[in-house]
Coordinates of N, CA, C and O in Angstrom, one line a residue:
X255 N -9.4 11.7 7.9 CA -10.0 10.6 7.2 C -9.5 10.6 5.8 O -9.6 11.5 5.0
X256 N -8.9 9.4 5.5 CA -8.4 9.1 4.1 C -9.6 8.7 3.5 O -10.6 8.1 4.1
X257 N -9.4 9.0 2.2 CA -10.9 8.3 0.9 C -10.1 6.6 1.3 O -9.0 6.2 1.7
X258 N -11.2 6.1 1.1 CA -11.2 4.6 1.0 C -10.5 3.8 0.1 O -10.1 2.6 0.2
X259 N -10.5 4.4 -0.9 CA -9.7 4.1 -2.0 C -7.9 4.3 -2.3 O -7.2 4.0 -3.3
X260 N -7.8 4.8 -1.0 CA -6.3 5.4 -0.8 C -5.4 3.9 -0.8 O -5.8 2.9 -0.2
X261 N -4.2 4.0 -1.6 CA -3.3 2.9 -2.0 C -1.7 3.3 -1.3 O -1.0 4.3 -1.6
X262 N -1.3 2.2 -0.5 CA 0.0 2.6 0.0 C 1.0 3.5 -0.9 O 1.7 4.4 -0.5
X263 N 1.0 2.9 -2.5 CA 1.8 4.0 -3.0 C 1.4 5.3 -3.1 O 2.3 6.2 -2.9
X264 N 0.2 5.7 -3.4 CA -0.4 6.6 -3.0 C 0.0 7.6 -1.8 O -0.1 8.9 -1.8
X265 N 0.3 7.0 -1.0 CA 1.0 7.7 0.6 C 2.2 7.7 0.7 O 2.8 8.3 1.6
X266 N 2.8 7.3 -0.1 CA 4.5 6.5 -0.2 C 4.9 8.1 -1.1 O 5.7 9.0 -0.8
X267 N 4.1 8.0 -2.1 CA 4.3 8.8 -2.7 C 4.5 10.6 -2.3 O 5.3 11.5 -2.8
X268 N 3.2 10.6 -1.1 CA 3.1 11.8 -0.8 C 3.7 12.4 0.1 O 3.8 13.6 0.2
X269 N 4.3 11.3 1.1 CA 4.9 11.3 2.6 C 6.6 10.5 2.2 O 7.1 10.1 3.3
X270 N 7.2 10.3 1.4 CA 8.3 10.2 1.2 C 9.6 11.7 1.0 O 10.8 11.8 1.3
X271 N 8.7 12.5 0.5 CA 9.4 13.7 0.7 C 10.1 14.1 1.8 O 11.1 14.7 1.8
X272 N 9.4 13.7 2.8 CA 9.7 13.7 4.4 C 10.8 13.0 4.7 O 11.3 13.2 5.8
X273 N 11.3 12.0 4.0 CA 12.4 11.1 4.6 C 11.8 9.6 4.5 O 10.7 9.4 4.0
X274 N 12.8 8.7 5.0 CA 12.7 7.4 4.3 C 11.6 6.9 5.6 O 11.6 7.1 6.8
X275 N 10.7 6.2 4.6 CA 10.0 5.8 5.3 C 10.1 4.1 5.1 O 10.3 3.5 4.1
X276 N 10.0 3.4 6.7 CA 10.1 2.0 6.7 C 8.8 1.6 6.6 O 8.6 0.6 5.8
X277 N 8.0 1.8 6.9 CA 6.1 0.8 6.2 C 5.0 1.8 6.1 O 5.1 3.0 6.4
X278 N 4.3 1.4 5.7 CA 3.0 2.4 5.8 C 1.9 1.2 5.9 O 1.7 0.2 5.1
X279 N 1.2 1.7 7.0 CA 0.0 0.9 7.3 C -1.2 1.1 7.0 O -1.3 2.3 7.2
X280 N -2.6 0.4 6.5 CA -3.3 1.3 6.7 C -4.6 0.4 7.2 O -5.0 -0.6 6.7
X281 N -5.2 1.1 8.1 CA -6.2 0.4 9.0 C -7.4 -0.3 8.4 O -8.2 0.3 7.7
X282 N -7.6 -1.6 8.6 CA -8.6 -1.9 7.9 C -9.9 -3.3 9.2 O -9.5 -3.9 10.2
X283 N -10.6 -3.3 8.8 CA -12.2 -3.5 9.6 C -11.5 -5.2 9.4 O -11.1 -5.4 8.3
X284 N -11.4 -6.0 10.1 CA -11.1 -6.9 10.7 C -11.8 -8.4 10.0 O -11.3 -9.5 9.9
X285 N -13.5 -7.9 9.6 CA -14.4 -8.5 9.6 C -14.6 -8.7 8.0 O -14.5 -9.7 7.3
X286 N -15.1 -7.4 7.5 CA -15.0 -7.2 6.1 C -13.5 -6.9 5.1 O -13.4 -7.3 4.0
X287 N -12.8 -6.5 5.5 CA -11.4 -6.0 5.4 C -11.2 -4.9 4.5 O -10.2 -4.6 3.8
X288 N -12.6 -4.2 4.7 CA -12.9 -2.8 3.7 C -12.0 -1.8 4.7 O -12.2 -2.0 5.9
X289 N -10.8 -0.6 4.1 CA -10.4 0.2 4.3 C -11.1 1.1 5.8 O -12.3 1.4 5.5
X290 N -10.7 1.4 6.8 CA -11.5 2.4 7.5 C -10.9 3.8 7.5 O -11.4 4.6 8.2
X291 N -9.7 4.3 6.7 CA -9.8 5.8 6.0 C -8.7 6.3 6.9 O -8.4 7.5 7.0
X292 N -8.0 5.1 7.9 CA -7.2 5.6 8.5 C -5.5 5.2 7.9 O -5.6 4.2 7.2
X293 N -4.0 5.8 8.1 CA -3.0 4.9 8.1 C -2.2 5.3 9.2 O -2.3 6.0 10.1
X294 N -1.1 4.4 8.5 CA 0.0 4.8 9.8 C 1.0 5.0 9.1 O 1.0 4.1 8.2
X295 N 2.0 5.9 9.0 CA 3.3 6.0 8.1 C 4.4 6.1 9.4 O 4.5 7.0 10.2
X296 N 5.1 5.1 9.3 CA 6.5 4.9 9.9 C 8.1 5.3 9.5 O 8.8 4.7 8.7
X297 N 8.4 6.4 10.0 CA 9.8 7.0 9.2 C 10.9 6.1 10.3 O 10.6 5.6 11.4
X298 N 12.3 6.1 9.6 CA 12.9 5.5 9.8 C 13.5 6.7 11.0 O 14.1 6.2 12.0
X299 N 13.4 8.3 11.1 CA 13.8 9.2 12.0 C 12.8 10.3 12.5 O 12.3 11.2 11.9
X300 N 12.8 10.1 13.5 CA 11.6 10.9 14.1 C 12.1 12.3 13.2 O 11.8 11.9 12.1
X301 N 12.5 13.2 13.1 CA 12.7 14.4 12.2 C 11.7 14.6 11.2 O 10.9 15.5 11.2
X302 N 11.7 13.5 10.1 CA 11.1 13.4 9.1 C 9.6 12.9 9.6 O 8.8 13.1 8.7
X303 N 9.1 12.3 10.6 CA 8.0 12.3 11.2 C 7.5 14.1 11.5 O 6.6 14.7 11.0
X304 N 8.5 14.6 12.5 CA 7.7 15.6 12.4 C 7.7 16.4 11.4 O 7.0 17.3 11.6
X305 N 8.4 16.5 10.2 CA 8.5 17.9 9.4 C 7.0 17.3 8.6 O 6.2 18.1 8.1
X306 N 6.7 15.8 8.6 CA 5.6 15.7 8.0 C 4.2 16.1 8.9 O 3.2 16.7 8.5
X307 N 4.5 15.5 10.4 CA 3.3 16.4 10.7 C 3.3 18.1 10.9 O 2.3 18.6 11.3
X308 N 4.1 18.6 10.8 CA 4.3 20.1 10.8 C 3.5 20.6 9.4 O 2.7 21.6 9.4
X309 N 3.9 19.6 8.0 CA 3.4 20.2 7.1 C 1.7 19.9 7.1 O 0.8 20.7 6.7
X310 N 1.4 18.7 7.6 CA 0.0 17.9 7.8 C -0.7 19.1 8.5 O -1.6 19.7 8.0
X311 N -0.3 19.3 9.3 CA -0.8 20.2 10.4 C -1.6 21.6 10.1 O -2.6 22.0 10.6
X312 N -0.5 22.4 9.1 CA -0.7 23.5 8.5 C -2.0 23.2 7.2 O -2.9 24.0 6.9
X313 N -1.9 22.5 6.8 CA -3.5 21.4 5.9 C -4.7 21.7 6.5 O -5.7 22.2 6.1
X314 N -4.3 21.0 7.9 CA -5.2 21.0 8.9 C -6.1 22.3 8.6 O -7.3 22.3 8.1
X315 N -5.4 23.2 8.9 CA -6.3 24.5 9.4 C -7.3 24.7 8.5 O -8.4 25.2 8.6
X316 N -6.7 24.4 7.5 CA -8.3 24.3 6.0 C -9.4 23.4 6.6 O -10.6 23.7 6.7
X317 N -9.0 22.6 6.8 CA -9.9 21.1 7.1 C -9.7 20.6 8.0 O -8.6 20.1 8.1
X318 N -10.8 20.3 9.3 CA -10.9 19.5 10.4 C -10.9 18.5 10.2 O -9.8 18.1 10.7
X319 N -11.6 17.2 9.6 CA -11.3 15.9 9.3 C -10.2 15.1 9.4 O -10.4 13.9 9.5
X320 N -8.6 15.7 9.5 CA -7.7 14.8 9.7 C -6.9 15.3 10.7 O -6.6 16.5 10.9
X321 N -6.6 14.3 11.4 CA -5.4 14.3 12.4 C -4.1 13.9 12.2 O -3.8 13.5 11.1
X322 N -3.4 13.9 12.9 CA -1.4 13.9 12.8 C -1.2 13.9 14.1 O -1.6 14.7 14.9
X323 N -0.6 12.9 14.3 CA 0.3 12.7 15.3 C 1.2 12.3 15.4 O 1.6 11.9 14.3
X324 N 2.1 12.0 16.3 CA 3.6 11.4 16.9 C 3.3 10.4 18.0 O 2.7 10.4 19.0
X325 N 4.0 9.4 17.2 CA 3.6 8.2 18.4 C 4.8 7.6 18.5 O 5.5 7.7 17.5
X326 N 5.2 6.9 19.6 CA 6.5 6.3 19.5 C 6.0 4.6 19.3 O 4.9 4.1 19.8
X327 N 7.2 3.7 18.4 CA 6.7 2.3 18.6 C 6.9 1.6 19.4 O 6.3 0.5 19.3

């Protein structure tokens, strides 16, 4: 779960290290269009997808709250 207040450069920022990323999405309530704490970050090479969830992952073990995954588009 991302804080609500989370801003694409904000993620651009943090997940660019990983390789070039083509968009970052981030989920929002349809109705109200208030943030729901989720995103999506899209790399241009699956590699840099995973070395980011590889490093996500190891995070993880501190804190249950967030997930990582690999999805194809």
């Amino acid at each position: 779960n991302l804080p609500f207040d989370t801003s694409r450069k904000e993620l651009f920022q943090l997940f660019a290290k990983f390789g070039y990323i083509e968009g970052i999405y981030l989920v929002k309530d349809k109705v109200t269009d208030m943030p729901k704490g989720t995103a999506f970050i899209i790399y241009k090479r699956a590699k840099s997808a995973k070395m980011a969830i590889n490093v996500a992952s190891q995070s993880q073990a501190a804190s249950d709250d967030k997930h990582s995954s690999l999805t194809k588009p």
